[in-house]
PDB file of C-alpha atoms in Angstrom:
ATOM      1  CA  VAL R   1      -0.210   0.422  -0.118  1.00  0.00           C
ATOM      2  CA  PRO R   2       2.066   3.069  -0.930  1.00  0.00           C
ATOM      3  CA  ILE R   3       1.908   6.367   1.290  1.00  0.00           C
ATOM      4  CA  THR R   4       3.064   9.519   1.213  1.00  0.00           C
ATOM      5  CA  ASN R   5       6.196  10.065   3.803  1.00  0.00           C
ATOM      6  CA  GLY R   6       5.635  14.189   3.577  1.00  0.00           C
ATOM      7  CA  PRO R   7       7.033  15.445   0.681  1.00  0.00           C
ATOM      8  CA  PHE R   8      10.139  13.917   0.137  1.00  0.00           C
ATOM      9  CA  GLU R   9       8.467   9.889  -1.639  1.00  0.00           C
ATOM     10  CA  ARG R  10       6.655   8.115  -1.938  1.00  0.00           C
ATOM     11  CA  LEU R  11       7.203   5.099  -0.469  1.00  0.00           C
ATOM     12  CA  THR R  12       5.288   1.248   0.543  1.00  0.00           C
ATOM     13  CA  THR R  13       4.242   0.249   3.785  1.00  0.00           C
ATOM     14  CA  PRO R  14       6.876  -1.995   5.095  1.00  0.00           C
ATOM     15  CA  LYS R  15       5.630  -4.951   6.608  1.00  0.00           C
ATOM     16  CA  ASP R  16       8.875  -5.170   8.907  1.00  0.00           C
ATOM     17  CA  ARG R  17       9.149  -2.441  11.659  1.00  0.00           C
ATOM     18  CA  HIS R  18      13.003  -2.705  11.713  1.00  0.00           C
ATOM     19  CA  GLN R  19      12.419  -1.778   7.605  1.00  0.00           C
ATOM     20  CA  ASP R  20      10.157   1.257   8.301  1.00  0.00           C
ATOM     21  CA  LEU R  21      12.433   2.788  10.594  1.00  0.00           C
ATOM     22  CA  VAL R  22      15.610   2.057   7.607  1.00  0.00           C
ATOM     23  CA  LEU R  23      13.141   3.936   4.806  1.00  0.00           C
ATOM     24  CA  SER R  24      12.783   6.781   7.944  1.00  0.00           C
ATOM     25  CA  THR R  25      16.248   7.628   7.924  1.00  0.00           C
ATOM     26  CA  LYS R  26      16.908   7.676   4.721  1.00  0.00           C
ATOM     27  CA  THR R  27      13.627   9.979   3.780  1.00  0.00           C
ATOM     28  CA  VAL R  28      15.116  12.715   6.607  1.00  0.00           C
ATOM     29  CA  SER R  29      18.649  12.240   4.953  1.00  0.00           C
ATOM     30  CA  ARG R  30      17.453  13.323   2.097  1.00  0.00           C
ATOM     31  CA  ALA R  31      16.133  16.532   3.561  1.00  0.00           C
ATOM     32  CA  VAL R  32      19.219  17.044   7.054  1.00  0.00           C
ATOM     33  CA  PRO R  33      23.000  17.305   5.306  1.00  0.00           C
ATOM     34  CA  LYS R  34      25.093  13.976   5.811  1.00  0.00           C
ATOM     35  CA  ASN R  35      27.532  15.354   7.780  1.00  0.00           C
ATOM     36  CA  SER R  36      29.293  15.470  11.195  1.00  0.00           C
ATOM     37  CA  GLU R  37      27.799  19.536  11.730  1.00  0.00           C
ATOM     38  CA  THR R  38      24.365  18.811  12.570  1.00  0.00           C
ATOM     39  CA  ASP R  39      23.085  17.834  16.205  1.00  0.00           C
ATOM     40  CA  VAL R  40      20.504  15.424  16.789  1.00  0.00           C
ATOM     41  CA  VAL R  41      18.129  15.560  19.890  1.00  0.00           C
ATOM     42  CA  MET R  42      15.376  12.516  20.850  1.00  0.00           C
ATOM     43  CA  CYS R  43      13.637  11.716  23.940  1.00  0.00           C
ATOM     44  CA  ALA R  44      12.784   8.216  25.641  1.00  0.00           C
ATOM     45  CA  VAL R  45      11.540   6.855  28.184  1.00  0.00           C
ATOM     46  CA  LYS R  46      13.659   3.842  28.598  1.00  0.00           C
ATOM     47  CA  PRO R  47      16.398   2.076  26.429  1.00  0.00           C
ATOM     48  CA  THR R  48      15.035  -0.725  24.500  1.00  0.00           C
ATOM     49  CA  CYS R  49      16.313  -2.573  21.188  1.00  0.00           C
ATOM     50  CA  VAL R  50      14.294   0.054  19.253  1.00  0.00           C
ATOM     51  CA  ASN R  51      15.666   3.827  19.947  1.00  0.00           C
ATOM     52  CA  ARG R  52      19.167   1.487  19.937  1.00  0.00           C
ATOM     53  CA  VAL R  53      17.884   0.660  16.245  1.00  0.00           C
ATOM     54  CA  VAL R  54      16.916   4.399  15.943  1.00  0.00           C
ATOM     55  CA  VAL R  55      20.908   5.774  16.850  1.00  0.00           C
ATOM     56  CA  GLU R  56      22.516   2.913  14.856  1.00  0.00           C
ATOM     57  CA  LEU R  57      20.415   4.136  11.442  1.00  0.00           C
ATOM     58  CA  VAL R  58      20.574   7.459  11.993  1.00  0.00           C
ATOM     59  CA  ILE R  59      24.907   8.036  12.974  1.00  0.00           C
ATOM     60  CA  LEU R  60      24.520   5.431   9.607  1.00  0.00           C
ATOM     61  CA  ASN R  61      22.242   7.691   7.415  1.00  0.00           C
ATOM     62  CA  LEU R  62      22.867  10.872   9.115  1.00  0.00           C
ATOM     63  CA  ASN R  63      26.259  10.565  10.189  1.00  0.00           C
ATOM     64  CA  PRO R  64      25.513  13.557  13.214  1.00  0.00           C
ATOM     65  CA  ARG R  65      28.048  15.332  15.445  1.00  0.00           C
ATOM     66  CA  ARG R  66      26.251  14.367  18.538  1.00  0.00           C
ATOM     67  CA  ILE R  67      23.211  12.818  19.882  1.00  0.00           C
ATOM     68  CA  PHE R  68      21.467  14.015  22.728  1.00  0.00           C
ATOM     69  CA  ILE R  69      19.112  11.305  24.206  1.00  0.00           C
ATOM     70  CA  LEU R  70      16.623  13.191  26.803  1.00  0.00           C
ATOM     71  CA  ALA R  71      15.826  10.538  29.556  1.00  0.00           C
ATOM     72  CA  PRO R  72      14.969   9.491  33.109  1.00  0.00           C
ATOM     73  CA  ALA R  73      18.473   9.806  34.803  1.00  0.00           C
ATOM     74  CA  SER R  74      18.211   5.867  35.428  1.00  0.00           C
ATOM     75  CA  ALA R  75      17.916   5.400  31.845  1.00  0.00           C
ATOM     76  CA  CYS R  76      21.608   7.566  30.594  1.00  0.00           C
ATOM     77  CA  PRO R  77      24.065   4.707  31.629  1.00  0.00           C
ATOM     78  CA  THR R  78      22.639   2.400  29.089  1.00  0.00           C
ATOM     79  CA  PHE R  79      22.401   5.583  26.619  1.00  0.00           C
ATOM     80  CA  GLN R  80      25.862   6.072  27.055  1.00  0.00           C
ATOM     81  CA  THR R  81      26.878   2.233  25.728  1.00  0.00           C
ATOM     82  CA  TYR R  82      25.068   3.395  22.188  1.00  0.00           C
ATOM     83  CA  ASP R  83      27.944   5.096  20.557  1.00  0.00           C
ATOM     84  CA  GLN R  84      30.615   7.263  21.868  1.00  0.00           C
ATOM     85  CA  ARG R  85      28.808  10.890  20.334  1.00  0.00           C
ATOM     86  CA  VAL R  86      25.755   9.494  22.623  1.00  0.00           C
ATOM     87  CA  THR R  87      25.149  12.075  25.378  1.00  0.00           C
ATOM     88  CA  CYS R  88      22.379  11.372  27.744  1.00  0.00           C
ATOM     89  CA  ILE R  89      20.686  14.215  29.451  1.00  0.00           C
ATOM     90  CA  PRO R  90      18.498  13.200  32.432  1.00  0.00           C
ATOM     91  CA  ASP R  91      14.923  15.335  31.281  1.00  0.00           C
ATOM     92  CA  ASP R  92      14.718  16.898  34.133  1.00  0.00           C
ATOM     93  CA  GLU R  93      17.782  18.787  33.665  1.00  0.00           C
ATOM     94  CA  VAL R  94      17.187  20.531  30.534  1.00  0.00           C
ATOM     95  CA  LEU R  95      14.646  22.980  32.014  1.00  0.00           C
ATOM     96  CA  PRO R  96      15.285  23.842  35.950  1.00  0.00           C
ATOM     97  CA  GLY R  97      11.704  23.511  37.081  1.00  0.00           C
ATOM     98  CA  VAL R  98      10.142  21.311  34.687  1.00  0.00           C
ATOM     99  CA  SER R  99       9.435  17.821  35.834  1.00  0.00           C
ATOM    100  CA  ILE R 100       7.278  15.118  35.265  1.00  0.00           C
ATOM    101  CA  SER R 101       6.072  15.769  39.105  1.00  0.00           C
ATOM    102  CA  THR R 102       6.002  19.691  38.352  1.00  0.00           C
ATOM    103  CA  ILE R 103       3.805  19.272  34.942  1.00  0.00           C
ATOM    104  CA  SER R 104       1.810  16.548  36.752  1.00  0.00           C
ATOM    105  CA  GLU R 105       0.723  19.019  40.127  1.00  0.00           C
ATOM    106  CA  PHE R 106       0.128  21.980  37.310  1.00  0.00           C
ATOM    107  CA  LEU R 107      -2.292  19.320  35.240  1.00  0.00           C
ATOM    108  CA  GLN R 108      -3.829  18.727  38.127  1.00  0.00           C
ATOM    109  CA  ARG R 109      -4.461  21.699  39.420  1.00  0.00           C
ATOM    110  CA  VAL R 110      -5.646  23.289  36.293  1.00  0.00           C
ATOM    111  CA  HIS R 111      -7.751  19.887  34.737  1.00  0.00           C
ATOM    112  CA  GLY R 112      -8.127  17.864  38.279  1.00  0.00           C
ATOM    113  CA  ARG R 113      -7.341  14.311  37.986  1.00  0.00           C
ATOM    114  CA  ILE R 114      -8.701  13.428  34.417  1.00  0.00           C
ATOM    115  CA  GLY R 115      -5.750  15.873  33.277  1.00  0.00           C
ATOM    116  CA  SER R 116      -3.144  14.081  35.403  1.00  0.00           C
ATOM    117  CA  THR R 117      -2.815  10.424  34.727  1.00  0.00           C
ATOM    118  CA  GLN R 118      -2.818   8.925  30.907  1.00  0.00           C
ATOM    119  CA  PHE R 119      -4.134   9.074  27.381  1.00  0.00           C
ATOM    120  CA  ARG R 120      -4.524   6.032  25.010  1.00  0.00           C
ATOM    121  CA  GLY R 121      -2.338   4.144  27.664  1.00  0.00           C
ATOM    122  CA  ARG R 122       0.492   7.172  27.401  1.00  0.00           C
ATOM    123  CA  SER R 123       1.300   9.585  30.300  1.00  0.00           C
ATOM    124  CA  VAL R 124       0.612  13.578  29.868  1.00  0.00           C
ATOM    125  CA  PRO R 125       2.655  15.191  32.345  1.00  0.00           C
ATOM    126  CA  GLY R 126       5.664  12.809  30.539  1.00  0.00           C
ATOM    127  CA  TRP R 127       4.230  13.865  26.745  1.00  0.00           C
ATOM    128  CA  TYR R 128       4.154  17.595  28.143  1.00  0.00           C
ATOM    129  CA  LEU R 129       7.948  16.894  29.484  1.00  0.00           C
ATOM    130  CA  GLN R 130       8.598  15.688  25.931  1.00  0.00           C
ATOM    131  CA  GLN R 131       7.226  18.312  24.388  1.00  0.00           C
ATOM    132  CA  PHE R 132       9.084  21.178  26.604  1.00  0.00           C
ATOM    133  CA  VAL R 133      12.803  19.169  26.586  1.00  0.00           C
ATOM    134  CA  LYS R 134      13.158  19.439  23.108  1.00  0.00           C
ATOM    135  CA  ILE R 135      12.876  22.583  22.704  1.00  0.00           C
ATOM    136  CA  GLY R 136      14.838  23.472  25.529  1.00  0.00           C
ATOM    137  CA  VAL R 137      17.543  21.302  25.116  1.00  0.00           C
ATOM    138  CA  ALA R 138      18.889  24.402  22.998  1.00  0.00           C
ATOM    139  CA  LEU R 139      19.253  26.317  26.678  1.00  0.00           C
ATOM    140  CA  LYS R 140      20.851  23.649  27.801  1.00  0.00           C
ATOM    141  CA  VAL R 141      23.741  22.668  25.514  1.00  0.00           C
ATOM    142  CA  PRO R 142      25.570  26.137  24.640  1.00  0.00           C
ATOM    143  CA  ASP R 143      27.715  24.262  21.740  1.00  0.00           C
ATOM    144  CA  LEU R 144      24.535  23.164  19.794  1.00  0.00           C
ATOM    145  CA  SER R 145      24.816  23.359  16.243  1.00  0.00           C
ATOM    146  CA  LYS R 146      23.377  26.099  14.553  1.00  0.00           C
ATOM    147  CA  HIS R 147      20.298  23.887  13.136  1.00  0.00           C
ATOM    148  CA  TYR R 148      19.881  20.378  15.371  1.00  0.00           C
ATOM    149  CA  LEU R 149      17.074  17.348  14.092  1.00  0.00           C
ATOM    150  CA  ILE R 150      14.770  16.720  17.026  1.00  0.00           C
ATOM    151  CA  TRP R 151      14.001  12.686  16.232  1.00  0.00           C
ATOM    152  CA  ASP R 152      10.724  12.357  17.506  1.00  0.00           C
TER     153      ASP R 152
END
């Protein structure tokens, strides 16, 4: 089944998830210069085989200068083993005062219990935290490349 993957090309829907990741990184690599001057930023909740493969394919297809993974502090030691270009930053250190707990407290205060828990199996405060830290990393990392890719 053909699908349109943004303005870059038409792809066939892959049956294998790994193949999907390969096609995604190849598509992005056409839009992002393949050089060692661009940094990549990604968020993760925990180390998995999927995000390990994503890091490998981003390196293969984009050859970034560095990859910053924003994750819980407890996950950082594992992410640091993925590649020498990977730097893991605890997600609650990116923006001072912005954490799962402060976002959860805010949502609880504004929206009550329903707004501070889960939506379709995902943590609502966690989703907001990821959005804030992906953008806020530019304030945390002083020598982040002028143009950086947020891999979501």
